[in-house]
């Protein structure tokens, strides 16, 4: 039905489409990874600017816990607070978007009442003692991929 030349041409086009498809997939994955890195860097910059403005890390909810929600909302009407440094807020909810980390917008944005702890589904305060160095970890719980930022 087809001549030998036509079959060779079809084989070449098929091989080229497989190669270009793999390259396109690789480029998309690289762009997604870069978006995660940039999200982490923007969050880090927000935390750093908060610390520069206030001269301290986040205020404490009590003597041992930090309130990371202060990066998005000035709960105490502090005159030194010049944010929001990262994210958005309403009267009852903090929106700290970590695009691409869980793939679920409801979880990525579920940081309520200024409390950001270890369980993003039911936010709570997480320990950060005044005398210790505090770290913020952004991670994907279902993979090994971890972005660690020291604050």
XYZ file of N, CA and C in Angstrom:
453
model
N 0.838 -1.183 0.000
C 0.000 0.000 0.000
C 0.881 1.243 0.000
N 1.787 1.317 0.966
C 2.723 2.441 1.005
C 4.039 1.977 0.420
N 4.719 2.893 -0.174
C 6.049 2.581 -0.670
C 7.044 2.581 0.477
N 8.202 2.084 0.197
C 9.250 2.010 1.203
C 9.613 3.387 1.723
N 9.664 4.381 0.852
C 9.991 5.750 1.270
C 8.958 6.294 2.258
N 7.684 6.014 2.004
C 6.625 6.501 2.891
C 6.728 5.846 4.266
N 7.040 4.552 4.299
C 7.181 3.857 5.581
C 8.372 4.395 6.376
N 9.449 4.665 5.688
C 10.623 5.235 6.359
C 10.293 6.614 6.918
N 9.589 7.419 6.131
C 9.205 8.762 6.588
C 8.296 8.674 7.813
N 7.335 7.755 7.803
C 6.446 7.580 8.959
C 7.229 7.127 10.192
N 8.182 6.247 10.012
C 9.000 5.786 11.134
C 9.817 6.939 11.715
N 10.364 7.772 10.844
C 11.142 8.929 11.305
C 10.252 9.893 12.073
N 9.075 10.203 11.532
C 8.157 11.118 12.222
C 7.700 10.539 13.559
N 7.462 9.242 13.610
C 7.077 8.603 14.866
C 8.176 8.701 15.909
N 9.405 8.444 15.498
C 10.535 8.536 16.428
C 10.720 9.966 16.920
N 10.588 10.920 16.021
C 10.729 12.327 16.413
C 9.639 12.747 17.397
N 8.419 12.258 17.189
C 7.337 12.639 18.105
C 7.559 12.043 19.495
N 8.100 10.835 19.578
C 8.405 10.234 20.881
C 9.489 11.039 21.584
N 10.531 11.406 20.856
C 11.630 12.177 21.442
C 11.149 13.548 21.901
N 10.378 14.236 21.060
C 9.905 15.572 21.442
C 8.891 15.492 22.578
N 8.086 14.433 22.622
C 7.142 14.257 23.728
C 7.859 14.063 25.051
N 8.927 13.276 25.044
C 9.707 13.064 26.261
C 10.380 14.355 26.701
N 10.895 15.115 25.746
C 11.535 16.393 26.083
C 10.511 17.370 26.656
N 9.311 17.393 26.077
C 8.256 18.280 26.570
C 7.846 17.892 27.991
N 7.691 16.594 28.248
C 7.347 16.126 29.591
C 8.428 16.528 30.591
N 9.677 16.359 30.211
C 10.792 16.733 31.080
C 10.782 18.228 31.373
N 10.507 19.041 30.359
C 10.460 20.494 30.550
C 9.316 20.891 31.479
N 8.176 20.229 31.366
C 7.032 20.521 32.235
C 7.368 20.161 33.685
N 8.002 19.010 33.897
C 8.397 18.616 35.254
C 9.404 19.598 35.839
N 10.356 20.043 35.024
C 11.348 21.014 35.499
C 10.674 22.327 35.881
N 9.679 22.754 35.097
C 8.956 23.994 35.407
C 8.167 23.856 36.707
N 7.554 22.701 36.936
C 6.818 22.474 38.188
C 7.761 22.508 39.384
N 8.916 21.877 39.240
C 9.892 21.887 40.336
C 10.399 23.295 40.606
N 10.645 24.052 39.558
C 11.110 25.433 39.729
C 10.038 26.284 40.404
N 8.763 26.048 40.076
C 7.673 26.782 40.728
C 7.657 26.500 42.229
N 7.919 25.251 42.623
C 7.969 24.911 44.047
C 9.131 25.619 44.739
N 10.275 25.627 44.077
C 11.440 26.306 44.654
C 11.155 27.792 44.812
N 10.553 28.413 43.795
C 10.244 29.845 43.861
C 9.217 30.138 44.949
N 8.230 29.250 45.120
C 7.258 29.410 46.206
C 7.975 29.412 47.550
N 8.885 28.470 47.728
C 9.648 28.411 48.968
C 10.500 29.643 49.186
N 11.126 30.143 48.126
C 11.956 31.344 48.243
C 11.122 32.567 48.598
N 9.937 32.688 48.006
C 9.061 33.820 48.324
C 8.596 33.759 49.777
N 8.271 32.562 50.247
C 7.888 32.408 51.650
C 9.063 32.760 52.559
N 10.255 32.312 52.195
C 11.455 32.633 52.968
C 11.680 34.144 53.016
N 11.524 34.806 51.866
C 11.698 36.269 51.826
C 10.675 36.967 52.717
N 9.442 36.462 52.727
C 8.413 37.036 53.590
C 8.762 36.899 55.058
N 9.245 35.717 55.441
C 9.649 35.493 56.833
C 10.815 36.401 57.192
N 11.775 36.499 56.283
C 12.946 37.345 56.528
C 12.558 38.820 56.678
N 11.653 39.307 55.810
C 11.230 40.705 55.900
C 10.454 40.959 57.187
N 9.624 40.005 57.590
C 8.915 40.120 58.870
C 9.920 40.283 60.005
N 10.962 39.447 59.996
C 11.969 39.510 61.053
C 12.722 40.837 61.018
N 12.992 41.367 59.826
C 13.672 42.661 59.727
C 12.791 43.788 60.267
N 11.501 43.763 59.935
C 10.583 44.805 60.399
C 10.367 44.744 61.909
N 10.204 43.541 62.425
C 9.835 43.372 63.834
C 11.028 43.187 64.760
N 12.165 42.773 64.228
C 13.325 42.522 65.067
C 13.245 41.211 65.824
N 12.342 40.327 65.430
C 12.174 39.026 66.082
C 11.487 38.085 65.119
N 11.462 36.811 65.487
C 10.704 35.858 64.700
C 9.228 36.108 65.000
N 8.364 35.182 64.784
C 6.946 35.406 65.015
C 6.640 35.505 66.498
N 5.670 36.352 66.821
C 5.225 36.468 68.212
C 4.706 35.114 68.669
N 4.676 34.924 69.964
C 4.267 33.629 70.483
C 2.814 33.632 70.919
N 2.115 32.514 70.648
C 0.753 32.346 71.115
C 0.734 32.124 72.612
N 1.772 31.539 73.137
C 2.028 31.437 74.577
C 3.545 31.416 74.721
N 4.082 30.924 75.795
C 5.531 31.041 76.006
C 6.369 30.148 75.102
N 5.791 29.126 74.476
C 6.615 28.212 73.688
C 6.216 28.059 72.230
N 5.130 28.650 71.796
C 4.662 28.404 70.438
C 4.674 29.671 69.592
N 5.012 29.516 68.321
C 5.014 30.669 67.422
C 3.724 30.725 66.622
N 3.369 31.903 66.175
C 2.167 32.121 65.383
C 2.590 32.521 63.972
N 2.750 31.532 63.097
C 3.219 31.775 61.741
C 2.196 32.564 60.930
N 0.941 32.564 61.342
C -0.090 33.318 60.640
C 0.184 34.803 60.588
N 1.073 35.288 61.444
C 1.426 36.714 61.432
C 2.127 37.127 60.144
N 2.550 36.172 59.345
C 3.161 36.526 58.065
C 2.110 37.095 57.106
N 0.841 36.754 57.331
C -0.221 37.195 56.430
C -1.180 38.199 57.045
N -1.275 38.253 58.380
C -2.262 39.125 59.007
C -1.723 39.716 60.302
N -2.024 40.984 60.532
C -1.589 41.692 61.737
C -2.662 41.531 62.809
N -2.623 40.424 63.536
C -3.658 40.121 64.520
C -3.670 41.092 65.690
N -2.505 41.613 66.051
C -2.391 42.465 67.234
C -2.329 43.951 66.910
N -2.576 44.331 65.667
C -2.475 45.735 65.229
C -1.128 46.344 65.606
N -0.083 45.584 65.426
C 1.274 46.024 65.755
C 1.731 47.081 64.750
N 2.176 48.255 65.204
C 2.593 49.317 64.281
C 3.862 48.975 63.494
N 4.657 48.016 63.948
C 5.868 47.624 63.225
C 5.587 46.638 62.098
N 4.384 46.074 62.085
C 4.016 45.081 61.080
C 3.723 45.800 59.770
N 4.440 45.471 58.703
C 4.258 46.124 57.399
C 3.824 45.145 56.324
N 3.115 44.106 56.687
C 2.729 43.049 55.750
C 1.448 43.346 55.012
N 0.856 42.392 54.384
C 1.197 40.979 54.501
C 2.519 40.662 53.795
N 3.290 39.789 54.413
C 4.593 39.420 53.892
C 4.487 38.258 52.915
N 3.492 37.433 53.111
C 3.235 36.312 52.205
C 1.812 35.844 52.467
N 1.105 35.499 51.419
C -0.245 34.989 51.576
C -1.283 36.091 51.688
N -2.499 35.679 51.956
C -3.637 36.582 52.075
C -4.416 36.200 53.326
N -5.335 37.072 53.742
C -6.125 36.738 54.926
C -7.513 37.340 54.836
N -8.431 36.720 55.576
C -9.761 37.274 55.807
C -9.899 37.354 57.323
N -11.097 37.611 57.810
C -11.264 37.735 59.259
C -11.043 36.414 59.991
N -11.238 35.283 59.317
C -11.119 34.000 60.011
C -10.135 33.026 59.380
N -9.556 33.360 58.249
C -8.735 32.375 57.550
C -7.477 33.013 56.988
N -6.384 32.263 57.085
C -5.114 32.658 56.493
C -4.928 31.819 55.234
N -4.595 32.450 54.136
C -4.331 31.734 52.896
C -2.843 31.820 52.588
N -2.117 30.771 52.885
C -0.705 30.689 52.539
C -0.618 29.638 51.446
N -0.579 30.081 50.211
C -0.637 29.159 49.083
C 0.730 28.539 48.830
N 0.773 27.233 48.881
C 1.989 26.488 48.594
C 1.724 25.669 47.341
N 1.633 26.348 46.230
C 1.209 25.738 44.974
C 2.045 24.521 44.624
N 1.363 23.440 44.297
C 2.027 22.248 43.811
C 2.557 21.309 44.870
N 2.493 21.669 46.126
C 3.082 20.808 47.145
C 2.203 19.614 47.472
N 0.896 19.783 47.526
C 0.032 18.635 47.784
C -0.839 18.309 46.583
N -1.025 19.259 45.697
C -1.912 19.044 44.572
C -3.370 19.264 44.935
N -3.639 19.622 46.179
C -5.000 19.832 46.649
C -5.095 21.249 47.210
N -5.783 22.130 46.495
C -5.870 23.532 46.899
C -6.480 23.679 48.285
N -7.452 22.842 48.627
C -8.092 22.940 49.938
C -7.085 22.693 51.055
N -6.136 21.802 50.843
C -5.113 21.542 51.860
C -4.034 22.608 51.801
N -3.600 22.987 50.595
C -2.539 23.983 50.453
C -2.909 25.305 51.107
N -4.194 25.628 51.173
C -4.624 26.917 51.700
C -5.263 26.816 53.080
N -5.232 25.672 53.716
C -5.986 25.463 54.952
C -5.145 25.777 56.188
N -4.866 27.051 56.403
C -4.146 27.490 57.583
C -5.051 28.496 58.283
N -5.846 28.046 59.243
C -6.878 28.879 59.846
C -6.416 29.556 61.126
N -7.005 30.694 61.401
C -6.827 31.403 62.663
C -5.370 31.688 63.004
N -4.536 31.787 61.989
C -3.142 32.136 62.215
C -2.300 31.033 62.806
N -2.835 29.836 62.902
C -2.091 28.726 63.499
C -1.593 27.805 62.392
N -0.330 27.549 62.377
C 0.233 26.668 61.362
C 1.081 25.638 62.059
N 0.577 24.440 62.173
C 1.289 23.393 62.884
C 1.669 22.255 61.971
N 1.808 21.068 62.558
C 2.275 19.942 61.772
C 1.168 19.255 60.988
N -0.081 19.478 61.300
C -1.194 18.855 60.593
C -1.968 19.943 59.866
N -1.820 20.021 58.541
C -2.451 21.119 57.809
C -3.955 20.964 57.685
N -4.488 19.777 57.965
C -5.932 19.593 57.897
C -6.610 20.176 59.129
N -5.986 20.033 60.287
C -6.507 20.640 61.511
C -5.376 21.447 62.145
N -5.188 22.687 61.703
C -4.029 23.481 62.118
C -3.937 23.654 63.628
N -2.718 23.673 64.114
C -2.469 23.887 65.536
C -1.097 24.514 65.689
N -0.809 25.011 66.872
C 0.514 25.575 67.116
C 1.563 24.474 67.107
N 2.729 24.813 66.639
C 3.861 23.887 66.638
C 4.953 24.467 67.515
N 5.613 23.628 68.267
C 6.644 24.091 69.194
C 7.775 24.814 68.485
N 8.184 25.917 69.054
C 9.369 26.643 68.608
C 9.859 27.408 69.827
N 10.736 26.799 70.575
C 11.181 27.387 71.830
C 12.060 28.602 71.580
N 11.932 29.585 72.424
C 12.643 30.849 72.270
C 14.148 30.642 72.228
N 14.676 29.740 73.027
C 16.124 29.542 73.122
C 16.684 28.678 71.996
N 15.832 28.129 71.140
C 16.315 27.239 70.085
C 16.205 27.903 68.721
N 16.820 27.288 67.734
C 16.706 27.762 66.354
C 15.454 27.127 65.764
N 14.589 27.929 65.168
C 13.341 27.416 64.615
C 13.496 27.194 63.114
N 12.889 26.146 62.618
C 12.935 25.829 61.198
C 11.515 25.748 60.661
N 11.353 26.107 59.395
C 10.092 25.924 58.697
C 10.344 24.899 57.609
N 9.540 23.864 57.574
C 9.703 22.820 56.581
C 8.501 22.829 55.649
N 8.759 22.837 54.367
C 7.715 22.652 53.374
C 8.005 21.312 52.724
N 7.039 20.406 52.760
C 7.321 19.094 52.204
C 6.084 18.490 51.579
N 6.320 17.535 50.713
C 5.265 16.745 50.108
C 5.242 15.429 50.848
N 4.168 15.157 51.556
C 4.133 14.006 52.450
C 4.154 12.674 51.714
N 3.787 12.636 50.439
C 3.743 11.357 49.745
C 4.933 11.162 48.813
N 5.996 11.932 49.005
C 7.218 11.714 48.238
C 8.419 12.115 49.072
N 9.580 11.853 48.562
C 10.804 12.186 49.275
C 11.177 13.644 49.055
N 10.520 14.298 48.119
C 10.860 15.669 47.748
C 10.628 16.618 48.923
N 11.659 17.284 49.385
C 11.568 18.160 50.547
C 12.283 19.464 50.275
N 11.637 20.545 50.651
C 12.266 21.857 50.565
C 12.405 22.355 51.990
N 13.617 22.587 52.432
C 13.859 22.996 53.809
C 14.393 24.410 53.811
N 13.796 25.238 54.644
C 14.246 26.617 54.759
C 14.528 26.913 56.215
N 15.670 27.467 56.481
C 16.018 27.851 57.842
C 15.600 29.296 58.041
N 14.837 29.540 59.086
C 14.393 30.905 59.358
C 15.108 31.434 60.570
